[in-house]
Each structure stands twice: as C-alpha cells, then as structure tokens.
C-alpha cells in the first residue's frame, strides 16, 4: 500500500490498516458510443470510506452516483481504476457488500420472512437451521416487521417493503451496506420515519455505509461525510463535506444548530452551481 | 357548504352504486348467462322446426340421450361403452401427450431463454412448425408407430410443445434484472439461480404456455380420434354422425365443451397452488 489516498491523514484508532476500509482509486467509467467514441460517466473518482463511517453520495440525477455505487457493489465494472475492500480488489458482486435497492427488489413469490430467509440461506451456509431462523426473526423484529412476516410483498406498503430490503441486507452481516436512494420512492412522512429507524439501527451496530441520495437534508441527518458530485457526463467528486454532529442525532436539535444551516446552504449552493448545464 | 353537499351527493351515489352492484352481480352471473342459453335453445327449436327430419328438438335430444346421461359408465360388450369411459379415454391421451410435451418444452424454453445461440438455432424451426396443424403429424406418427394409440398421443405431444416453449422462453428471458442482481449480490451458484430465482419468476409465463397448450390439445384430440377411431369422445362424435344420430352429437359437443372448461379451471387452480399466489382478478 504505497499509494495513500486523500483522507488517510485523520487515522482512525480502531482501524489498523493504513489505507481506508473501502478505497476507490482513479475510477473511471465510460461506455462506448455508436460512432466509435466513448461516453464518460465517471471521471477519475478517488474516495475512501472508513469502517464505521456513514457516507452519502449526493448529486443531480444522471451524475453517475448510482453507477459508482454499482461499481462498489460489483454489479458494474469500472473502465479503469481500482476499488478495494479491506485491501482486496472488488471484481464481482459479493454478500460482503450488501445492497438496498431503491425499488426494493423483493421477490414477489416469497413472503417477507422468506425473502430475508433466502438471503440468509445463501450467505450463511454453515449456520444451523435454528441459528438462521433466529437471525431472520431478530432482523425482522429490528425493522418492526414481525406482524407482517408472513405477508407477500404486494400486500404491504412501500415503507414496509423497504424495511424488508433493509432487514434482508443486514441479516447477512455484510461488511458494508450499500444503499441506492433507499428512501427515494417513499412519501415524506414514511421517509422521515424510516430514516430514523435506519439511523437507530446504524447507531446501535455501526458499520460502513455508502448511500446514494439526492436529498441534502437526508444526507446531513444521516451521514458523517457527504460526497458531492459534479454533473455528468464525466462526473467528478466536487467536494467532500464533513458533517461534525455527534451520533445519536436528533432531527429537531439539528435544525436548531446554526452550523446545520451553514452546511445545508453550502451543499445546496454547490448543487445549484452544478445545475442547469444540460437539464 | 358546496363541499358538504358534494360530499352528501357522493355518499348517496356510492350507496346507490353499492346496492346496484349487489343486484348487478346477480344479474351478471345468473340472469344474462341464462338469457344466453335460452337464446341458443330458441335458435335450436327454430332450426329443428324447419328441418325436423334431420334435427331433433332439444327435449327430444335429451330424451334420446337419457341412456347416456343416466348411465355414463355402462359396459355392454366390446366397444359399446358409456360416454364417461369415452371421455376418460380421450382425457388420458390428452394428459399423457400434454405431460410429455411439458417435460420436453419447459427445459427447451429455459435453454432458449437463457442461451442466445439456442434461440438463434431453434427459433426458425419453431416458427415454421408452430403454424402447422397438428393433424398433419398424424400420418408421420402412424408411419412411425403403426398403431393408433401412440400416434394420437404423439400428435398431442407435438401440439403441446410450441406455446409452452415460446412462453417459457419469454418468461425466462424477461426475468427482472433486479431479481438477477439479488442473485449476483448473494453469490448464488448458477443452478441455484435457475431454481431459486428464474424458475419462480417465470412460472406465470410457463403456466400461460401450458394453459394454451392444453386448450389446443383438447381441441385437437377430437379431430385426431375421428381419424384414428377406437375408444374416445372424438370417434364417438363421428360414429354417431355416421348413424345420423345428431342427438348424441349435440350431447358430445356439450360434454367436450364443459370438459375443456374444467381443464382450463384445473390448470389455473394448479398455478395458484404452485405459485402460492392468488390469481389476479380479471376485469
């Protein structure tokens, strides 16, 4: 590890590695276009995420933030550059980086419990039946879904579906949680409640989280760092904002903190600056 | 004020429609179908009164068929069997041929849906063979088997292939990328991916194919049996026509129709049972 990246200066004492937990180095993603050229989506992205850090990726639609998340998930390959998790290169999808999808991606022929169970069965093959069952129950209880455990996805609300997605992701004990606009499809009230629930869970079991969002308040409320991306094509990291508020966070208290508005305005100004290029 | 009266109006209208829907349900499920049957009976009486030397009146048809209706499972010597036995013989051929067809067609559909070279290789053949009337296979089958019974089953087998192959392939190739992403993230091995994700995701398509196949198979068996003879509802129709016994032909038409309907209901029940899902409400 000779190459040290941007944010390793503030070393974390829980973290023995010199490089970050997740390291994204010089990642570029381009698609070939019909006329022989190429369309650059992501241009030279460098980022590290520490083991217990909640990091948000924010930017306008089409800026490639979801593409970056999919590259970390292994669902897409970068054109060049390197992504490593604990020093090991990411080449393909893996259950160590479990994904929470925007459209939930629940299997409609399975009940809530079976959806979570499927993931546990696939990943924790060595666990006994009893261990698996209790793991499923524990995580269903964590997202308060025990009463709906035997329902099918088309019988529950969007917020409940996403809670299943979150329970499924957490139940397999991933090293890192990837969330692709997890609250994007929900109404405002449900979104606020679910943000709180996810934050509760995260504050109790800290781990690395990378979340894509386009909501500044959501990013400020939940994350430790906000990675703000410039508009595509050839999107880059424009700026990384540290969110200094201690966890557990209280939304009301946050709103009374003058520093909150400083950060909020700063982020919104950034997004405004990078808006309107091609929309 | 205006809002209030609009509300009241809305409530009144919705109550009225509720009452109407309850009555409407009765009307739609009992009255109209009964009118339809009545119309057919009147038409029958009309035609029979014009050509009575050929065509019996409905009540005569029932009277002539009373023996068949009352004793569907009689056995009076070789070949003289009740209509229930004939029906069972035909059903047996259809189900055998259909099951053999499904056993071949579903894996083929998976192959075509998952593996593009298989699609490119087999699609032209399927497109050419699909519009061929299954009866055209009967001489070929007779040449191969030299026997009526396996030939009939073979024709039903061929009949059952195409819709099931095409629909299975469509279902397999249109499995949502989201589901496949889940499989990839969970690092499912390929066979488990087929078994745990692709198969359940494409079951509704597979059942659509099976349902169409079974429907056509039931259409075709009547024609096949007319040609091959032997014990079966199709040959019965032809035989009774040769004896100018139109009453029994009408009875057979009714029995064949109801059986086809029951087959269709049975396969959609089976689908609901296997997929553990309520079938979506129609209409």
Short mmCIF file of N, CA and C in Angstrom, two decimals, chain A residues 74-75 92-95 97-98 101 103 105-109 118-119 122-123 152 154-155 168, chain B residues 177-182 184-189 192 196-198 200-202 275-278:
data_model
loop_
_atom_site.label_atom_id
_atom_site.label_comp_id
_atom_site.label_asym_id
_atom_site.label_seq_id
_atom_site.Cartn_x
_atom_site.Cartn_y
_atom_site.Cartn_z
N UNK A 74 -20.06 -4.23 -7.29
CA UNK A 74 -19.56 -5.24 -8.21
C UNK A 74 -20.55 -5.56 -9.32
N UNK A 75 -21.69 -4.88 -9.31
CA UNK A 75 -22.70 -5.14 -10.34
C UNK A 75 -22.29 -4.53 -11.68
N UNK A 92 -16.29 -8.59 -8.52
CA UNK A 92 -17.63 -9.10 -8.79
C UNK A 92 -18.52 -8.84 -7.57
N UNK A 93 -19.83 -9.04 -7.73
CA UNK A 93 -20.71 -8.81 -6.58
C UNK A 93 -20.42 -9.78 -5.46
N UNK A 94 -20.69 -9.37 -4.25
CA UNK A 94 -20.46 -10.26 -3.13
C UNK A 94 -21.32 -9.85 -1.95
N UNK A 95 -21.61 -10.83 -1.09
CA UNK A 95 -22.52 -10.56 0.01
C UNK A 95 -21.83 -9.76 1.12
N UNK A 97 -20.78 -6.90 0.54
CA UNK A 97 -21.25 -5.54 0.26
C UNK A 97 -22.72 -5.62 -0.13
N UNK A 98 -23.59 -5.75 0.83
CA UNK A 98 -25.00 -5.99 0.51
C UNK A 98 -25.67 -4.67 0.15
N UNK A 101 -31.89 -1.72 -2.47
CA UNK A 101 -32.25 -1.15 -3.76
C UNK A 101 -33.36 -0.12 -3.63
N UNK A 103 -35.88 0.36 -5.64
CA UNK A 103 -37.20 -0.22 -5.89
C UNK A 103 -37.39 -1.52 -5.11
N UNK A 105 -36.63 -4.44 -4.77
CA UNK A 105 -36.17 -5.72 -5.31
C UNK A 105 -36.49 -6.90 -4.40
N UNK A 106 -37.70 -6.94 -3.91
CA UNK A 106 -38.13 -8.13 -3.17
C UNK A 106 -38.65 -9.15 -4.17
N UNK A 107 -38.50 -10.42 -3.83
CA UNK A 107 -39.01 -11.46 -4.72
C UNK A 107 -40.49 -11.65 -4.41
N UNK A 108 -41.37 -11.36 -5.38
CA UNK A 108 -42.79 -11.30 -5.07
C UNK A 108 -43.43 -12.64 -4.74
N UNK A 109 -42.75 -13.74 -5.08
CA UNK A 109 -43.35 -15.05 -4.79
C UNK A 109 -42.96 -15.55 -3.40
N UNK A 118 -34.14 -16.26 2.40
CA UNK A 118 -33.41 -16.62 1.18
C UNK A 118 -31.98 -16.09 1.24
N UNK A 119 -31.85 -14.83 1.63
CA UNK A 119 -30.52 -14.23 1.69
C UNK A 119 -29.67 -14.93 2.75
N UNK A 122 -28.50 -18.30 1.56
CA UNK A 122 -27.45 -18.25 0.55
C UNK A 122 -26.09 -17.93 1.14
N UNK A 123 -26.09 -17.02 2.11
CA UNK A 123 -24.81 -16.46 2.55
C UNK A 123 -24.24 -17.21 3.75
N UNK A 152 -47.10 -11.28 1.70
CA UNK A 152 -46.36 -11.18 0.45
C UNK A 152 -46.08 -9.71 0.14
N UNK A 154 -46.68 -7.77 -2.25
CA UNK A 154 -47.74 -6.91 -2.81
C UNK A 154 -48.85 -6.65 -1.80
N UNK A 155 -48.70 -7.17 -0.59
CA UNK A 155 -49.71 -6.91 0.44
C UNK A 155 -49.26 -5.86 1.45
N UNK A 168 -33.19 -7.64 5.08
CA UNK A 168 -32.51 -8.65 4.27
C UNK A 168 -31.02 -8.32 4.16
N UNK B 177 -34.21 -7.72 -14.08
CA UNK B 177 -32.78 -7.61 -13.77
C UNK B 177 -32.57 -7.42 -12.26
N UNK B 178 -33.55 -6.81 -11.61
CA UNK B 178 -33.44 -6.62 -10.16
C UNK B 178 -33.30 -7.96 -9.44
N UNK B 179 -34.10 -8.94 -9.86
CA UNK B 179 -34.03 -10.25 -9.21
C UNK B 179 -32.69 -10.90 -9.47
N UNK B 180 -32.19 -10.72 -10.70
CA UNK B 180 -30.90 -11.32 -11.02
C UNK B 180 -29.77 -10.63 -10.26
N UNK B 181 -29.94 -9.31 -10.05
CA UNK B 181 -28.94 -8.59 -9.26
C UNK B 181 -28.89 -9.12 -7.83
N UNK B 182 -30.06 -9.42 -7.28
CA UNK B 182 -30.11 -10.01 -5.94
C UNK B 182 -29.32 -11.31 -5.93
N UNK B 184 -26.93 -12.16 -7.87
CA UNK B 184 -25.50 -11.89 -8.04
C UNK B 184 -24.89 -11.41 -6.72
N UNK B 185 -25.60 -10.49 -6.05
CA UNK B 185 -25.06 -9.95 -4.80
C UNK B 185 -24.94 -11.06 -3.75
N UNK B 186 -25.90 -12.00 -3.77
CA UNK B 186 -25.86 -13.09 -2.80
C UNK B 186 -24.93 -14.21 -3.24
N UNK B 187 -24.29 -14.03 -4.40
CA UNK B 187 -23.35 -15.01 -4.94
C UNK B 187 -23.97 -16.39 -5.09
N UNK B 188 -25.16 -16.43 -5.69
CA UNK B 188 -25.81 -17.72 -5.92
C UNK B 188 -25.10 -18.46 -7.04
N UNK B 189 -24.84 -19.75 -6.84
CA UNK B 189 -24.30 -20.54 -7.95
C UNK B 189 -25.36 -20.67 -9.06
N UNK B 192 -28.56 -22.84 -8.61
CA UNK B 192 -29.49 -22.30 -7.60
C UNK B 192 -30.18 -21.06 -8.14
N UNK B 196 -33.94 -21.04 -7.81
CA UNK B 196 -34.49 -20.17 -6.78
C UNK B 196 -35.06 -18.86 -7.34
N UNK B 197 -34.52 -18.38 -8.45
CA UNK B 197 -34.93 -17.07 -8.96
C UNK B 197 -35.66 -17.20 -10.31
N UNK B 198 -34.97 -17.77 -11.30
CA UNK B 198 -35.52 -17.73 -12.66
C UNK B 198 -36.79 -18.57 -12.77
N UNK B 200 -39.09 -19.58 -10.38
CA UNK B 200 -40.31 -18.97 -9.80
C UNK B 200 -40.71 -17.67 -10.49
N UNK B 201 -39.71 -16.91 -10.97
CA UNK B 201 -40.07 -15.65 -11.62
C UNK B 201 -40.78 -15.89 -12.94
N UNK B 202 -40.46 -17.00 -13.62
CA UNK B 202 -41.10 -17.21 -14.92
C UNK B 202 -42.28 -18.16 -14.86
N UNK B 275 -47.74 -21.55 -7.29
CA UNK B 275 -47.08 -20.27 -7.10
C UNK B 275 -47.45 -19.63 -5.77
N UNK B 276 -48.35 -20.27 -5.02
CA UNK B 276 -48.79 -19.74 -3.72
C UNK B 276 -49.36 -18.34 -3.84
N UNK B 277 -49.81 -17.96 -5.03
CA UNK B 277 -50.30 -16.61 -5.19
C UNK B 277 -51.75 -16.67 -5.62
N UNK B 278 -52.49 -15.68 -5.17
CA UNK B 278 -53.84 -15.56 -5.67
C UNK B 278 -53.74 -15.16 -7.14
#
